Amino acid sequence: MAAIQLGEDLPAGALSRAPKQEQLVTALKTGSMEHSVLSEAGFTSPVIKAVNEKGFIEPCAPPPPKPWVKGFEITEEKPKLNHEQAMAVATINANSEFGCYLVEGVTGSGKTEVYLNLLEPVLARGQQALILVPEIGLTPQTISRFARRFSVPIAVMHSGLNETERLTAWLDARDNRAAIIIGTRSALFSPTKQTGIIIIDEEHDGSYKQQDSFRYHARDLAVLRAREENIPIVLGSATPSLETLHNAQSGKYHYLTLSHRAGNAVKAKHGILDIRGLHLEAGLSAPLLAEMRNQLSQGNQVMLFLNRRGYSPALICHECGWLAECKRCDAYFTLYQNYQELRCHHCTAQKPVPHQCEQCGSTQLMSVGVGTEQLEQQLETLFPEYKTIRIDRDNTRRKGALENYLQAIHNNEYQILIGTQMLAKGHHFPNVTLVALVDVDSSLFSNDFRAPERLAQLFVQVAGRAGRASKPGLVLLQTHHPEHALLQALVQKGYQDFSVNALTERKQAMLPPYSYFALLRAEGFDNEQVEQFLYQARTVLDASPFDDDECATLGPAPAPLARRAGKFRWQLIFQAPNRRLLQQRLTIALPALLQLPLAKKVRWSLDVEPQDMN
Ligand code: ADP
Ligand code: ZN
Ligand code: ZN
């Protein structure tokens, strides 16, 4: 019985000999009341029970919580802002109208502290604050940073909520029962009515882009929403995306930097390991193994990054060169030794590891290349005295699994940590003093033009989180190309210099942010039909009156993964020098595309400003 309301009508004088009971009925005339409120008002359980038995009151659902009214208290001691923080806060707070602000600050430079200060005038005005964080960054620690500071209700929104929780959070945001809304990308669609500020933390993070069904980039849409609602938007990162940096450098966004680390954190050291000609054991060079031994023997943890799941990315016949290939995709099977299985990373196909070559019958099958599973196995053999843990998508699918592993790492239960980039994001490991990026070359020479940017972000993120004041961290990068210009800029001078170089390269190649792309993907079981559809689409687009010399249409061409799960995949790329022109071309073309007879026969989608060109 959470709350109580009036029951049967009270006949006059019926409770005249029980004044307390009569008072209870009178109190409830203004509406239902919660049990806790009644007890605070002095109505004891026996009183309530007695009136209940007489039928004059009855239990009911609790009344909806009251809307949050403006105002707040600061419920913890807050640090005095340093000069750069104070500048950032003053600049952003100077204006409560639309403006886009990039806050670039190394890890630990106090970006979160800036956000907290920005909330004060917003909450004081009775407005709500919308804060977006990357998928993996939404931890109880993040939420508690805000909950500790302000005495206001907070709603949390993420994909792990069940329907009821999602609805409650949504209603709390809409009906102003939550003053702060924190969530992952879809929280952008919170129906807050009096938003005062939008903050996007780690704005470069890939999880802000939804890659399927309704494709959108939460950061870009957030800028649009802020403009519509005429409120400031703050993008924070230690490693801003090249798109955002370009906007800041060109003056479209206000550019604020925090260059000093707050507190007593120290910068990690770093070095390039030239592995040309060196013997590699599970992809690790002798100098790296020696440094690992050195750090481990001092009781420290070491962390190795390798962005390749499984035991090895291919299985080859030693006699004839046959490679185990997925029948349904244009891709090789990944070998999983632990499961004695071949798995395709592009469809659901899997099968037991064959004993013989399918081409020549030889039994000499061997794995090529190293994945995280192999790294884990080999390190367990090389360092039997230490405990090894692997963290990747294969073993963290279960709800809560990642949190449990992270906790175990914090408790020092493991000394050697192996992971894909999943391990880098948002986690602080003070006892990790050595971080190695095992295979830098695959990022430097990837056919995805964003791969070097992601490598640089990973490098800076891990460098910012390794070690602590008394034990500075060391970050090592293994490469066959130590002289590579982007790598040199990154390691010698840092992310800012890297980004200048990378932006120059993008400009020369007319890649984003210097041009705007849309990707029309099509797939189907009939290869010719798919290709045909895109040829027709191209004709439609080329007929656009907005077409000019600066617009280009590339393709149709087979997608980088030309067949997936039995379907043939093709793509067509539209390029335009600016967003407006791209949108105009697409707006005109889309109705015509929908009319194409093949549009109903093949599966197709349009990805505007794709993050992933596959
Ligand atoms: P970031 O979000 O950039 O990683 P935080 O805001 O989390 O940085 O700050 C890092 C640490 O430094 C936190 O423990 C924070 O409480 C502390 N801190 C931030 N600003 C200050 C300041 N001006 N004075 C003292 N400590 C600060
Ligand atoms: Zn063979
Ligand atoms: Zn497959």
Coordinates of N, CA and C and ligand atoms in Angstrom, one line a residue, residues 317-322 357-362 365, ligand 2:
C317 N 46.4 -23.8 -46.6 CA 47.0 -25.1 -46.8 C 48.5 -24.8 -47.2
H318 N 49.4 -25.5 -46.4 CA 50.8 -25.3 -46.6 C 51.3 -25.8 -47.9
E319 N 50.6 -26.8 -48.5 CA 51.1 -27.4 -49.7 C 50.6 -26.8 -51.0
C320 N 49.3 -26.3 -51.0 CA 48.8 -25.8 -52.2 C 48.3 -24.3 -52.1
G321 N 48.3 -23.8 -50.9 CA 47.9 -22.4 -50.8 C 46.4 -22.1 -50.7
W322 N 45.6 -23.2 -50.6 CA 44.2 -23.0 -50.5 C 43.9 -22.3 -49.2
C357 N 42.9 -30.2 -46.4 CA 42.6 -29.1 -47.4 C 41.5 -29.6 -48.4
E358 N 40.6 -28.7 -48.7 CA 39.5 -29.0 -49.6 C 39.9 -29.1 -51.0
Q359 N 41.1 -28.6 -51.3 CA 41.6 -28.6 -52.7 C 42.5 -29.8 -53.0
C360 N 43.5 -30.0 -52.1 CA 44.5 -31.1 -52.4 C 44.5 -32.2 -51.4
G361 N 43.7 -32.1 -50.4 CA 43.6 -33.2 -49.4 C 44.7 -33.2 -48.4
S362 N 45.7 -32.3 -48.5 CA 46.8 -32.3 -47.5 C 46.3 -32.0 -46.1
L365 N 47.5 -28.0 -42.6 CA 46.8 -26.7 -42.6 C 47.4 -25.9 -41.5
Ligands
ZN2 ZN 45.9 -27.9 -50.3

